[in-house]
Amino acid sequence: MAGFGQTVKETKQAAVVEPVKQVVTGDPFATLRAEEKAFKHQLLTHQFIGIAGHDGTCKSAIVLDAFVNDESKEEDAILQCIDFDNGTAVLNSAIYNDANIKSWNPWTMSLNDRTAHDYPATHQRMMDLMKYFITEAEKGKPIWGLLVSGIDSWLEVCNHNMRIVDLGMAKDAIQSADYSGSGMEKIKSQTAWGMRNSRFHQLTRLSRDLVRLGVRVFWETHLSITNFNYKSGSVDEWKPAWEKKTNGYLPTILIMQENQHHDEEGELEKTTFTATYTKCKTNPELVNQSRTVFVTRPDGEYTWNGLPDLYDGTL
């Protein structure tokens, strides 16, 4: 009579099923070969650029100015703008008045509760806008570029959706902003922040798809010192207000700065606005180089240079 161990061993052996060998007929990579054969050498824009700076440092202006002054663009080319803070719409209306600069409001209004915006619906609207631009570019529509104005607001949208949708900690953005109580333990976990980061970088993936189609993509954000690390405390340094991995994902990063110049008596002579390349994969010679974008003077005279690098082939 077989012992218990032997019976179990025999049962396991009987349960072993030989894998079915797949019979391959023809070329299994025929579709990929056809795709490769259809490849065409394409000279891409190479521009996926992060622009960070304090308010009023010409972040949006250098992009709108580049679009307007690029004489090589197609006649009906469009600059699409996802305008979280309404800055590009105001700037276009006040200065450029160009009908081919399209400003989209990404916010979806909330109708049923105490908050102004519906954050889950705003996230979905962002995805819909990006996918719409991609399909239009695939059809050959001349999209010169995309400017996302207010990436820090996009990060806010992702933060609230992490708490409202992914963790179920809050019913709306007001409750989501409450960092007190036991819920705080949830958002300390790597899993929670992984959800937030995954939401944020859906925009990264779709932006890269646009770049592959020859569209310039600009992300504009403010500088912030409110970044917080639970291990080391507050970070006493001005940094772009976007998800921290973004620094590694963007090929080019520009920091916009305002500098005041005074004479020996302390009187203001002029104010200069500069763009400094802290990163540039496509032209390493530009790293740590600064360009003077705008100069203002107390008497009202000013000099506007813009940033021709964005359209003259420098990048």
PDB file of C-alpha atoms in Angstrom:
ATOM      1  CA  MET A   1       0.000   0.000   0.000  1.00  0.00           C
ATOM      2  CA  ALA A   2       1.422   3.338  -0.996  1.00  0.00           C
ATOM      3  CA  GLY A   3       2.169   5.864   1.681  1.00  0.00           C
ATOM      4  CA  PHE A   4       0.579   9.324   1.803  1.00  0.00           C
ATOM      5  CA  GLY A   5       3.736  11.019   0.455  1.00  0.00           C
ATOM      6  CA  GLN A   6       3.876   8.684  -2.506  1.00  0.00           C
ATOM      7  CA  THR A   7       0.181   9.320  -3.319  1.00  0.00           C
ATOM      8  CA  VAL A   8       0.744  13.106  -3.333  1.00  0.00           C
ATOM      9  CA  LYS A   9       3.802  12.654  -5.558  1.00  0.00           C
ATOM     10  CA  GLU A  10       1.856  10.547  -8.029  1.00  0.00           C
ATOM     11  CA  THR A  11      -1.005  13.078  -8.059  1.00  0.00           C
ATOM     12  CA  LYS A  12       1.406  15.916  -8.828  1.00  0.00           C
ATOM     13  CA  GLN A  13       3.007  13.917 -11.605  1.00  0.00           C
ATOM     14  CA  ALA A  14      -0.392  13.151 -13.111  1.00  0.00           C
ATOM     15  CA  ALA A  15      -1.294  16.856 -13.045  1.00  0.00           C
ATOM     16  CA  VAL A  16       1.661  17.872 -15.197  1.00  0.00           C
ATOM     17  CA  VAL A  17       0.445  18.971 -18.627  1.00  0.00           C
ATOM     18  CA  GLU A  18       2.839  19.232 -21.502  1.00  0.00           C
ATOM     19  CA  PRO A  19       2.761  22.750 -23.074  1.00  0.00           C
ATOM     20  CA  VAL A  20       1.156  22.905 -26.475  1.00  0.00           C
ATOM     21  CA  LYS A  21       3.743  23.721 -29.088  1.00  0.00           C
ATOM     22  CA  GLN A  22       2.612  26.579 -31.300  1.00  0.00           C
ATOM     23  CA  VAL A  23       2.820  25.825 -34.978  1.00  0.00           C
ATOM     24  CA  VAL A  24       4.188  28.832 -36.833  1.00  0.00           C
ATOM     25  CA  THR A  25       3.425  29.164 -40.491  1.00  0.00           C
ATOM     26  CA  GLY A  26       4.906  31.856 -42.670  1.00  0.00           C
ATOM     27  CA  ASP A  27       6.846  34.820 -41.354  1.00  0.00           C
ATOM     28  CA  PRO A  28       5.732  35.698 -37.782  1.00  0.00           C
ATOM     29  CA  PHE A  29       7.232  39.173 -38.162  1.00  0.00           C
ATOM     30  CA  ALA A  30       5.689  40.005 -41.532  1.00  0.00           C
ATOM     31  CA  THR A  31       3.734  42.940 -40.096  1.00  0.00           C
ATOM     32  CA  LEU A  32       6.838  44.416 -38.493  1.00  0.00           C
ATOM     33  CA  ARG A  33       8.853  43.986 -41.690  1.00  0.00           C
ATOM     34  CA  ALA A  34       6.165  45.837 -43.642  1.00  0.00           C
ATOM     35  CA  GLU A  35       6.175  48.610 -41.039  1.00  0.00           C
ATOM     36  CA  GLU A  36       9.963  48.909 -41.241  1.00  0.00           C
ATOM     37  CA  LYS A  37       9.845  48.993 -45.029  1.00  0.00           C
ATOM     38  CA  ALA A  38       7.428  51.914 -44.858  1.00  0.00           C
ATOM     39  CA  PHE A  39       9.765  53.935 -42.604  1.00  0.00           C
ATOM     40  CA  LYS A  40      10.768  57.315 -43.945  1.00  0.00           C
ATOM     41  CA  HIS A  41      13.691  59.292 -42.647  1.00  0.00           C
ATOM     42  CA  GLN A  42      12.145  62.169 -40.746  1.00  0.00           C
ATOM     43  CA  LEU A  43      13.856  65.286 -39.476  1.00  0.00           C
ATOM     44  CA  LEU A  44      12.093  65.826 -36.169  1.00  0.00           C
ATOM     45  CA  THR A  45      11.891  69.060 -34.213  1.00  0.00           C
ATOM     46  CA  HIS A  46      13.714  67.457 -31.244  1.00  0.00           C
ATOM     47  CA  GLN A  47      11.886  69.929 -29.022  1.00  0.00           C
ATOM     48  CA  PHE A  48      10.335  68.630 -25.820  1.00  0.00           C
ATOM     49  CA  ILE A  49      11.184  71.535 -23.550  1.00  0.00           C
ATOM     50  CA  GLY A  50      10.440  72.351 -19.928  1.00  0.00           C
ATOM     51  CA  ILE A  51      10.292  76.070 -19.132  1.00  0.00           C
ATOM     52  CA  ALA A  52      10.283  77.059 -15.456  1.00  0.00           C
ATOM     53  CA  GLY A  53      10.331  80.431 -13.767  1.00  0.00           C
ATOM     54  CA  HIS A  54       8.515  82.822 -11.490  1.00  0.00           C
ATOM     55  CA  ASP A  55       5.424  84.634 -12.669  1.00  0.00           C
ATOM     56  CA  GLY A  56       6.082  87.323 -15.266  1.00  0.00           C
ATOM     57  CA  THR A  57       9.453  86.033 -16.494  1.00  0.00           C
ATOM     58  CA  CYS A  58       8.412  85.586 -20.157  1.00  0.00           C
ATOM     59  CA  LYS A  59       7.781  81.833 -20.034  1.00  0.00           C
ATOM     60  CA  SER A  60       4.767  81.845 -22.359  1.00  0.00           C
ATOM     61  CA  ALA A  61       5.998  84.844 -24.317  1.00  0.00           C
ATOM     62  CA  ILE A  62       9.093  83.138 -25.740  1.00  0.00           C
ATOM     63  CA  VAL A  63       6.926  80.317 -27.149  1.00  0.00           C
ATOM     64  CA  LEU A  64       4.219  82.527 -28.653  1.00  0.00           C
ATOM     65  CA  ASP A  65       6.881  84.837 -30.074  1.00  0.00           C
ATOM     66  CA  ALA A  66       8.748  81.896 -31.630  1.00  0.00           C
ATOM     67  CA  PHE A  67       5.557  80.699 -33.318  1.00  0.00           C
ATOM     68  CA  VAL A  68       4.719  84.135 -34.709  1.00  0.00           C
ATOM     69  CA  ASN A  69       8.256  84.795 -35.998  1.00  0.00           C
ATOM     70  CA  ASP A  70       9.033  81.375 -37.474  1.00  0.00           C
ATOM     71  CA  GLU A  71       8.967  82.175 -41.187  1.00  0.00           C
ATOM     72  CA  SER A  72       9.575  78.539 -42.094  1.00  0.00           C
ATOM     73  CA  LYS A  73       6.248  77.301 -40.710  1.00  0.00           C
ATOM     74  CA  GLU A  74       3.349  76.406 -42.959  1.00  0.00           C
ATOM     75  CA  GLU A  75       0.894  79.192 -43.663  1.00  0.00           C
ATOM     76  CA  ASP A  76      -1.973  77.561 -41.746  1.00  0.00           C
ATOM     77  CA  ALA A  77       0.201  76.162 -38.933  1.00  0.00           C
ATOM     78  CA  ILE A  78      -1.302  76.139 -35.440  1.00  0.00           C
ATOM     79  CA  LEU A  79       0.097  76.553 -31.938  1.00  0.00           C
ATOM     80  CA  GLN A  80      -2.148  74.562 -29.614  1.00  0.00           C
ATOM     81  CA  CYS A  81      -2.165  75.747 -25.994  1.00  0.00           C
ATOM     82  CA  ILE A  82      -3.578  73.897 -22.992  1.00  0.00           C
ATOM     83  CA  ASP A  83      -4.047  76.908 -20.785  1.00  0.00           C
ATOM     84  CA  PHE A  84      -4.503  76.047 -17.102  1.00  0.00           C
ATOM     85  CA  ASP A  85      -3.964  79.625 -15.893  1.00  0.00           C
ATOM     86  CA  ASN A  86      -5.390  81.517 -18.917  1.00  0.00           C
ATOM     87  CA  GLY A  87      -1.987  83.158 -19.398  1.00  0.00           C
ATOM     88  CA  THR A  88      -1.468  82.320 -23.053  1.00  0.00           C
ATOM     89  CA  ALA A  89      -4.962  83.471 -24.008  1.00  0.00           C
ATOM     90  CA  VAL A  90      -4.425  86.832 -22.303  1.00  0.00           C
ATOM     91  CA  LEU A  91      -0.965  87.251 -23.840  1.00  0.00           C
ATOM     92  CA  ASN A  92      -2.184  86.413 -27.329  1.00  0.00           C
ATOM     93  CA  SER A  93      -5.143  88.748 -27.010  1.00  0.00           C
ATOM     94  CA  ALA A  94      -3.047  91.634 -25.662  1.00  0.00           C
ATOM     95  CA  ILE A  95       0.028  91.389 -27.909  1.00  0.00           C
ATOM     96  CA  TYR A  96      -0.039  88.933 -30.794  1.00  0.00           C
ATOM     97  CA  ASN A  97      -3.746  88.657 -31.727  1.00  0.00           C
ATOM     98  CA  ASP A  98      -3.024  85.560 -33.818  1.00  0.00           C
ATOM     99  CA  ALA A  99      -6.046  83.417 -34.659  1.00  0.00           C
ATOM    100  CA  ASN A 100      -3.770  80.379 -35.168  1.00  0.00           C
ATOM    101  CA  ILE A 101      -2.816  80.383 -31.503  1.00  0.00           C
ATOM    102  CA  LYS A 102      -5.539  78.202 -29.996  1.00  0.00           C
ATOM    103  CA  SER A 103      -6.068  78.386 -26.231  1.00  0.00           C
ATOM    104  CA  TRP A 104      -7.919  75.423 -24.696  1.00  0.00           C
ATOM    105  CA  ASN A 105      -9.358  75.523 -21.178  1.00  0.00           C
ATOM    106  CA  PRO A 106      -8.581  72.106 -19.621  1.00  0.00           C
ATOM    107  CA  TRP A 107     -10.693  72.625 -16.516  1.00  0.00           C
ATOM    108  CA  THR A 108     -14.065  70.896 -16.279  1.00  0.00           C
ATOM    109  CA  MET A 109     -16.517  72.740 -14.056  1.00  0.00           C
ATOM    110  CA  SER A 110     -18.173  70.875 -11.213  1.00  0.00           C
ATOM    111  CA  LEU A 111     -21.952  71.210 -11.145  1.00  0.00           C
ATOM    112  CA  ASN A 112     -22.996  69.006  -8.248  1.00  0.00           C
ATOM    113  CA  ASP A 113     -20.815  69.860  -5.264  1.00  0.00           C
ATOM    114  CA  ARG A 114     -19.004  72.638  -3.403  1.00  0.00           C
ATOM    115  CA  THR A 115     -15.854  72.755  -5.576  1.00  0.00           C
ATOM    116  CA  ALA A 116     -15.287  74.794  -8.719  1.00  0.00           C
ATOM    117  CA  HIS A 117     -13.763  71.960 -10.739  1.00  0.00           C
ATOM    118  CA  ASP A 118     -14.392  68.277 -11.306  1.00  0.00           C
ATOM    119  CA  TYR A 119     -10.888  66.829 -10.976  1.00  0.00           C
ATOM    120  CA  PRO A 120     -11.544  63.338 -12.410  1.00  0.00           C
ATOM    121  CA  ALA A 121     -13.300  64.927 -15.407  1.00  0.00           C
ATOM    122  CA  THR A 122     -10.444  67.423 -15.824  1.00  0.00           C
ATOM    123  CA  HIS A 123      -7.951  64.540 -15.972  1.00  0.00           C
ATOM    124  CA  GLN A 124     -10.052  62.868 -18.656  1.00  0.00           C
ATOM    125  CA  ARG A 125     -10.354  66.116 -20.623  1.00  0.00           C
ATOM    126  CA  MET A 126      -6.565  66.425 -20.633  1.00  0.00           C
ATOM    127  CA  MET A 127      -6.243  62.919 -22.039  1.00  0.00           C
ATOM    128  CA  ASP A 128      -8.899  63.668 -24.670  1.00  0.00           C
ATOM    129  CA  LEU A 129      -7.188  66.898 -25.753  1.00  0.00           C
ATOM    130  CA  MET A 130      -3.809  65.219 -26.129  1.00  0.00           C
ATOM    131  CA  LYS A 131      -5.232  62.299 -28.094  1.00  0.00           C
ATOM    132  CA  TYR A 132      -7.120  64.724 -30.329  1.00  0.00           C
ATOM    133  CA  PHE A 133      -3.904  66.635 -31.118  1.00  0.00           C
ATOM    134  CA  ILE A 134      -2.117  63.357 -31.892  1.00  0.00           C
ATOM    135  CA  THR A 135      -4.813  62.164 -34.283  1.00  0.00           C
ATOM    136  CA  GLU A 136      -4.842  65.559 -36.012  1.00  0.00           C
ATOM    137  CA  ALA A 137      -1.043  65.445 -36.415  1.00  0.00           C
ATOM    138  CA  GLU A 138      -1.281  61.897 -37.780  1.00  0.00           C
ATOM    139  CA  LYS A 139      -3.702  63.177 -40.401  1.00  0.00           C
ATOM    140  CA  GLY A 140      -1.117  65.721 -41.501  1.00  0.00           C
ATOM    141  CA  LYS A 141      -2.627  68.803 -39.881  1.00  0.00           C
ATOM    142  CA  PRO A 142       0.170  71.403 -39.453  1.00  0.00           C
ATOM    143  CA  ILE A 143       0.505  71.639 -35.678  1.00  0.00           C
ATOM    144  CA  TRP A 144       3.623  73.769 -35.155  1.00  0.00           C
ATOM    145  CA  GLY A 145       3.678  73.126 -31.437  1.00  0.00           C
ATOM    146  CA  LEU A 146       1.868  72.475 -28.182  1.00  0.00           C
ATOM    147  CA  LEU A 147       2.281  74.661 -25.102  1.00  0.00           C
ATOM    148  CA  VAL A 148       0.987  73.276 -21.803  1.00  0.00           C
ATOM    149  CA  SER A 149       0.791  76.354 -19.605  1.00  0.00           C
ATOM    150  CA  GLY A 150       0.612  75.497 -15.905  1.00  0.00           C
ATOM    151  CA  ILE A 151       2.169  72.059 -15.433  1.00  0.00           C
ATOM    152  CA  ASP A 152       2.046  72.767 -11.690  1.00  0.00           C
ATOM    153  CA  SER A 153      -1.757  72.817 -12.023  1.00  0.00           C
ATOM    154  CA  TRP A 154      -1.612  69.450 -13.802  1.00  0.00           C
ATOM    155  CA  LEU A 155       0.386  68.106 -10.848  1.00  0.00           C
ATOM    156  CA  GLU A 156      -2.341  69.448  -8.545  1.00  0.00           C
ATOM    157  CA  VAL A 157      -4.984  67.645 -10.605  1.00  0.00           C
ATOM    158  CA  CYS A 158      -3.042  64.389 -10.266  1.00  0.00           C
ATOM    159  CA  ASN A 159      -2.544  64.885  -6.514  1.00  0.00           C
ATOM    160  CA  HIS A 160      -6.264  65.362  -5.909  1.00  0.00           C
ATOM    161  CA  ASN A 161      -7.235  62.449  -8.140  1.00  0.00           C
ATOM    162  CA  MET A 162      -4.840  60.186  -6.226  1.00  0.00           C
ATOM    163  CA  ARG A 163      -6.799  60.944  -3.051  1.00  0.00           C
ATOM    164  CA  ILE A 164     -10.292  61.165  -4.586  1.00  0.00           C
ATOM    165  CA  VAL A 165     -10.230  58.318  -7.119  1.00  0.00           C
ATOM    166  CA  ASP A 166      -7.270  56.017  -6.455  1.00  0.00           C
ATOM    167  CA  LEU A 167      -7.239  55.953  -2.631  1.00  0.00           C
ATOM    168  CA  GLY A 168     -10.863  56.856  -1.943  1.00  0.00           C
ATOM    169  CA  MET A 169      -9.775  59.220   0.822  1.00  0.00           C
ATOM    170  CA  ALA A 170     -11.860  62.221  -0.213  1.00  0.00           C
ATOM    171  CA  LYS A 171     -15.072  63.090  -2.010  1.00  0.00           C
ATOM    172  CA  ASP A 172     -13.739  66.327  -3.520  1.00  0.00           C
ATOM    173  CA  ALA A 173     -10.672  68.585  -3.730  1.00  0.00           C
ATOM    174  CA  ILE A 174     -11.493  70.443  -0.509  1.00  0.00           C
ATOM    175  CA  GLN A 175     -11.486  67.261   1.534  1.00  0.00           C
ATOM    176  CA  SER A 176      -8.474  66.051  -0.456  1.00  0.00           C
ATOM    177  CA  ALA A 177      -6.494  69.097   0.723  1.00  0.00           C
ATOM    178  CA  ASP A 178      -6.847  67.998   4.361  1.00  0.00           C
ATOM    179  CA  TYR A 179      -3.525  66.401   5.292  1.00  0.00           C
ATOM    180  CA  SER A 180      -4.534  65.619   8.871  1.00  0.00           C
ATOM    181  CA  GLY A 181      -5.752  62.330  10.325  1.00  0.00           C
ATOM    182  CA  SER A 182      -5.106  58.715   9.465  1.00  0.00           C
ATOM    183  CA  GLY A 183      -5.314  59.333   5.746  1.00  0.00           C
ATOM    184  CA  MET A 184      -1.859  60.853   5.902  1.00  0.00           C
ATOM    185  CA  GLU A 185      -0.395  57.385   6.464  1.00  0.00           C
ATOM    186  CA  LYS A 186      -1.874  56.199   3.177  1.00  0.00           C
ATOM    187  CA  ILE A 187      -0.228  58.859   1.081  1.00  0.00           C
ATOM    188  CA  LYS A 188       3.179  58.240   2.638  1.00  0.00           C
ATOM    189  CA  SER A 189       3.303  54.882   0.882  1.00  0.00           C
ATOM    190  CA  GLN A 190       5.253  54.402  -2.319  1.00  0.00           C
ATOM    191  CA  THR A 191       2.170  52.797  -3.853  1.00  0.00           C
ATOM    192  CA  ALA A 192       0.119  55.972  -3.396  1.00  0.00           C
ATOM    193  CA  TRP A 193       2.733  58.232  -4.940  1.00  0.00           C
ATOM    194  CA  GLY A 194       3.236  55.692  -7.707  1.00  0.00           C
ATOM    195  CA  MET A 195      -0.421  56.158  -8.632  1.00  0.00           C
ATOM    196  CA  ARG A 196      -0.019  59.943  -8.645  1.00  0.00           C
ATOM    197  CA  ASN A 197       3.143  59.751 -10.732  1.00  0.00           C
ATOM    198  CA  SER A 198       1.560  57.368 -13.209  1.00  0.00           C
ATOM    199  CA  ARG A 199      -1.301  59.811 -13.683  1.00  0.00           C
ATOM    200  CA  PHE A 200       1.102  62.715 -14.176  1.00  0.00           C
ATOM    201  CA  HIS A 201       3.278  60.934 -16.724  1.00  0.00           C
ATOM    202  CA  GLN A 202       0.382  59.923 -18.958  1.00  0.00           C
ATOM    203  CA  LEU A 203       0.920  63.467 -20.216  1.00  0.00           C
ATOM    204  CA  THR A 204       4.628  62.711 -20.704  1.00  0.00           C
ATOM    205  CA  ARG A 205       3.862  59.681 -22.865  1.00  0.00           C
ATOM    206  CA  LEU A 206       1.355  61.513 -25.042  1.00  0.00           C
ATOM    207  CA  SER A 207       3.727  64.488 -25.369  1.00  0.00           C
ATOM    208  CA  ARG A 208       6.449  62.166 -26.647  1.00  0.00           C
ATOM    209  CA  ASP A 209       4.028  60.807 -29.232  1.00  0.00           C
ATOM    210  CA  LEU A 210       3.494  64.348 -30.491  1.00  0.00           C
ATOM    211  CA  VAL A 211       7.253  64.935 -30.701  1.00  0.00           C
ATOM    212  CA  ARG A 212       7.570  61.750 -32.782  1.00  0.00           C
ATOM    213  CA  LEU A 213       5.081  63.315 -35.186  1.00  0.00           C
ATOM    214  CA  GLY A 214       7.226  66.424 -35.570  1.00  0.00           C
ATOM    215  CA  VAL A 215       5.361  68.666 -33.112  1.00  0.00           C
ATOM    216  CA  ARG A 216       7.256  70.904 -30.689  1.00  0.00           C
ATOM    217  CA  VAL A 217       6.086  70.410 -27.098  1.00  0.00           C
ATOM    218  CA  PHE A 218       6.626  72.985 -24.362  1.00  0.00           C
ATOM    219  CA  TRP A 219       5.800  72.445 -20.691  1.00  0.00           C
ATOM    220  CA  GLU A 220       5.610  75.626 -18.667  1.00  0.00           C
ATOM    221  CA  THR A 221       5.595  75.728 -14.870  1.00  0.00           C
ATOM    222  CA  HIS A 222       6.470  77.919 -11.916  1.00  0.00           C
ATOM    223  CA  LEU A 223       9.368  77.551  -9.505  1.00  0.00           C
ATOM    224  CA  SER A 224       8.533  76.298  -6.038  1.00  0.00           C
ATOM    225  CA  ILE A 225      10.214  75.796  -2.661  1.00  0.00           C
ATOM    226  CA  THR A 226       7.225  73.994  -1.199  1.00  0.00           C
ATOM    227  CA  ASN A 227       8.428  70.559  -2.336  1.00  0.00           C
ATOM    228  CA  PHE A 228       8.585  68.300   0.718  1.00  0.00           C
ATOM    229  CA  ASN A 229      10.426  65.083   1.435  1.00  0.00           C
ATOM    230  CA  TYR A 230       9.249  63.057   4.421  1.00  0.00           C
ATOM    231  CA  LYS A 231      12.774  61.876   5.178  1.00  0.00           C
ATOM    232  CA  SER A 232      14.726  65.091   4.866  1.00  0.00           C
ATOM    233  CA  GLY A 233      12.049  67.722   5.510  1.00  0.00           C
ATOM    234  CA  SER A 234      11.623  70.888   3.499  1.00  0.00           C
ATOM    235  CA  VAL A 235      13.783  71.526   0.455  1.00  0.00           C
ATOM    236  CA  ASP A 236      15.235  75.020   0.608  1.00  0.00           C
ATOM    237  CA  GLU A 237      15.822  75.423  -3.097  1.00  0.00           C
ATOM    238  CA  TRP A 238      13.786  76.799  -5.984  1.00  0.00           C
ATOM    239  CA  LYS A 239      12.828  73.929  -8.266  1.00  0.00           C
ATOM    240  CA  PRO A 240      10.423  73.491 -11.183  1.00  0.00           C
ATOM    241  CA  ALA A 241       6.966  72.595  -9.876  1.00  0.00           C
ATOM    242  CA  TRP A 242       6.501  69.289 -11.660  1.00  0.00           C
ATOM    243  CA  GLU A 243       6.870  65.638 -10.684  1.00  0.00           C
ATOM    244  CA  LYS A 244      10.550  65.165  -9.844  1.00  0.00           C
ATOM    245  CA  LYS A 245      11.234  62.448 -12.438  1.00  0.00           C
ATOM    246  CA  THR A 246      10.337  65.015 -15.103  1.00  0.00           C
ATOM    247  CA  ASN A 247      13.879  66.414 -14.909  1.00  0.00           C
ATOM    248  CA  GLY A 248      15.129  63.150 -16.384  1.00  0.00           C
ATOM    249  CA  TYR A 249      12.425  62.857 -19.025  1.00  0.00           C
ATOM    250  CA  LEU A 250      12.735  66.283 -20.649  1.00  0.00           C
ATOM    251  CA  PRO A 251      15.561  66.614 -23.224  1.00  0.00           C
ATOM    252  CA  THR A 252      15.775  70.376 -22.674  1.00  0.00           C
ATOM    253  CA  ILE A 253      15.094  72.508 -19.588  1.00  0.00           C
ATOM    254  CA  LEU A 254      15.085  76.309 -19.482  1.00  0.00           C
ATOM    255  CA  ILE A 255      15.050  78.387 -16.310  1.00  0.00           C
ATOM    256  CA  MET A 256      13.671  81.907 -16.717  1.00  0.00           C
ATOM    257  CA  GLN A 257      15.028  84.589 -14.381  1.00  0.00           C
ATOM    258  CA  GLU A 258      14.542  88.275 -13.646  1.00  0.00           C
ATOM    259  CA  ASN A 259      17.575  90.358 -12.634  1.00  0.00           C
ATOM    260  CA  GLN A 260      17.573  93.997 -11.578  1.00  0.00           C
ATOM    261  CA  HIS A 261      20.584  96.204 -12.269  1.00  0.00           C
ATOM    262  CA  HIS A 262      21.276  99.317 -10.164  1.00  0.00           C
ATOM    263  CA  ASP A 263      23.743 102.166 -10.500  1.00  0.00           C
ATOM    264  CA  GLU A 264      26.239 103.220  -7.821  1.00  0.00           C
ATOM    265  CA  GLU A 265      23.578 105.272  -6.054  1.00  0.00           C
ATOM    266  CA  GLY A 266      21.208 102.340  -5.890  1.00  0.00           C
ATOM    267  CA  GLU A 267      18.857 103.602  -8.581  1.00  0.00           C
ATOM    268  CA  LEU A 268      17.347 101.019 -10.886  1.00  0.00           C
ATOM    269  CA  GLU A 269      18.913 101.181 -14.345  1.00  0.00           C
ATOM    270  CA  LYS A 270      17.274  98.225 -16.032  1.00  0.00           C
ATOM    271  CA  THR A 271      15.707  94.823 -15.500  1.00  0.00           C
ATOM    272  CA  THR A 272      16.816  91.894 -17.622  1.00  0.00           C
ATOM    273  CA  PHE A 273      14.933  88.657 -18.207  1.00  0.00           C
ATOM    274  CA  THR A 274      17.058  85.672 -19.179  1.00  0.00           C
ATOM    275  CA  ALA A 275      16.596  82.072 -20.288  1.00  0.00           C
ATOM    276  CA  THR A 276      19.272  79.672 -19.009  1.00  0.00           C
ATOM    277  CA  TYR A 277      19.738  76.153 -20.368  1.00  0.00           C
ATOM    278  CA  THR A 278      20.214  73.779 -17.438  1.00  0.00           C
ATOM    279  CA  LYS A 279      19.873  70.797 -19.780  1.00  0.00           C
ATOM    280  CA  CYS A 280      20.003  70.358 -23.551  1.00  0.00           C
ATOM    281  CA  LYS A 281      20.565  66.918 -25.064  1.00  0.00           C
ATOM    282  CA  THR A 282      20.320  68.082 -28.668  1.00  0.00           C
ATOM    283  CA  ASN A 283      22.962  70.821 -28.366  1.00  0.00           C
ATOM    284  CA  PRO A 284      25.318  70.305 -25.386  1.00  0.00           C
ATOM    285  CA  GLU A 285      27.076  73.595 -26.140  1.00  0.00           C
ATOM    286  CA  LEU A 286      24.018  75.389 -24.788  1.00  0.00           C
ATOM    287  CA  VAL A 287      24.189  73.873 -21.299  1.00  0.00           C
ATOM    288  CA  ASN A 288      24.620  76.604 -18.651  1.00  0.00           C
ATOM    289  CA  GLN A 289      24.405  79.250 -21.370  1.00  0.00           C
ATOM    290  CA  SER A 290      22.004  82.184 -20.916  1.00  0.00           C
ATOM    291  CA  ARG A 291      20.112  84.255 -23.449  1.00  0.00           C
ATOM    292  CA  THR A 292      18.783  87.750 -22.732  1.00  0.00           C
ATOM    293  CA  VAL A 293      15.124  87.629 -23.696  1.00  0.00           C
ATOM    294  CA  PHE A 294      13.778  90.980 -22.538  1.00  0.00           C
ATOM    295  CA  VAL A 295      15.143  94.232 -21.088  1.00  0.00           C
ATOM    296  CA  THR A 296      13.004  96.923 -19.462  1.00  0.00           C
ATOM    297  CA  ARG A 297      14.034 100.374 -18.229  1.00  0.00           C
ATOM    298  CA  PRO A 298      12.462 102.828 -15.768  1.00  0.00           C
ATOM    299  CA  ASP A 299      11.851 105.370 -18.543  1.00  0.00           C
ATOM    300  CA  GLY A 300       9.583 102.923 -20.344  1.00  0.00           C
ATOM    301  CA  GLU A 301      11.983 101.924 -23.115  1.00  0.00           C
ATOM    302  CA  TYR A 302      12.425  98.208 -23.615  1.00  0.00           C
ATOM    303  CA  THR A 303      14.242  95.701 -25.797  1.00  0.00           C
ATOM    304  CA  TRP A 304      12.554  92.455 -26.792  1.00  0.00           C
ATOM    305  CA  ASN A 305      14.761  89.705 -28.190  1.00  0.00           C
ATOM    306  CA  GLY A 306      12.633  86.644 -27.583  1.00  0.00           C
ATOM    307  CA  LEU A 307      14.341  83.270 -27.897  1.00  0.00           C
ATOM    308  CA  PRO A 308      15.054  82.577 -31.604  1.00  0.00           C
ATOM    309  CA  ASP A 309      16.683  79.264 -30.578  1.00  0.00           C
ATOM    310  CA  LEU A 310      13.168  77.812 -30.517  1.00  0.00           C
ATOM    311  CA  TYR A 311      12.760  78.159 -34.285  1.00  0.00           C
ATOM    312  CA  ASP A 312      16.107  78.956 -35.977  1.00  0.00           C
ATOM    313  CA  GLY A 313      17.594  75.442 -35.889  1.00  0.00           C
ATOM    314  CA  THR A 314      19.800  75.941 -32.823  1.00  0.00           C
ATOM    315  CA  LEU A 315      18.033  73.074 -31.070  1.00  0.00           C
TER     316      LEU A 315
END
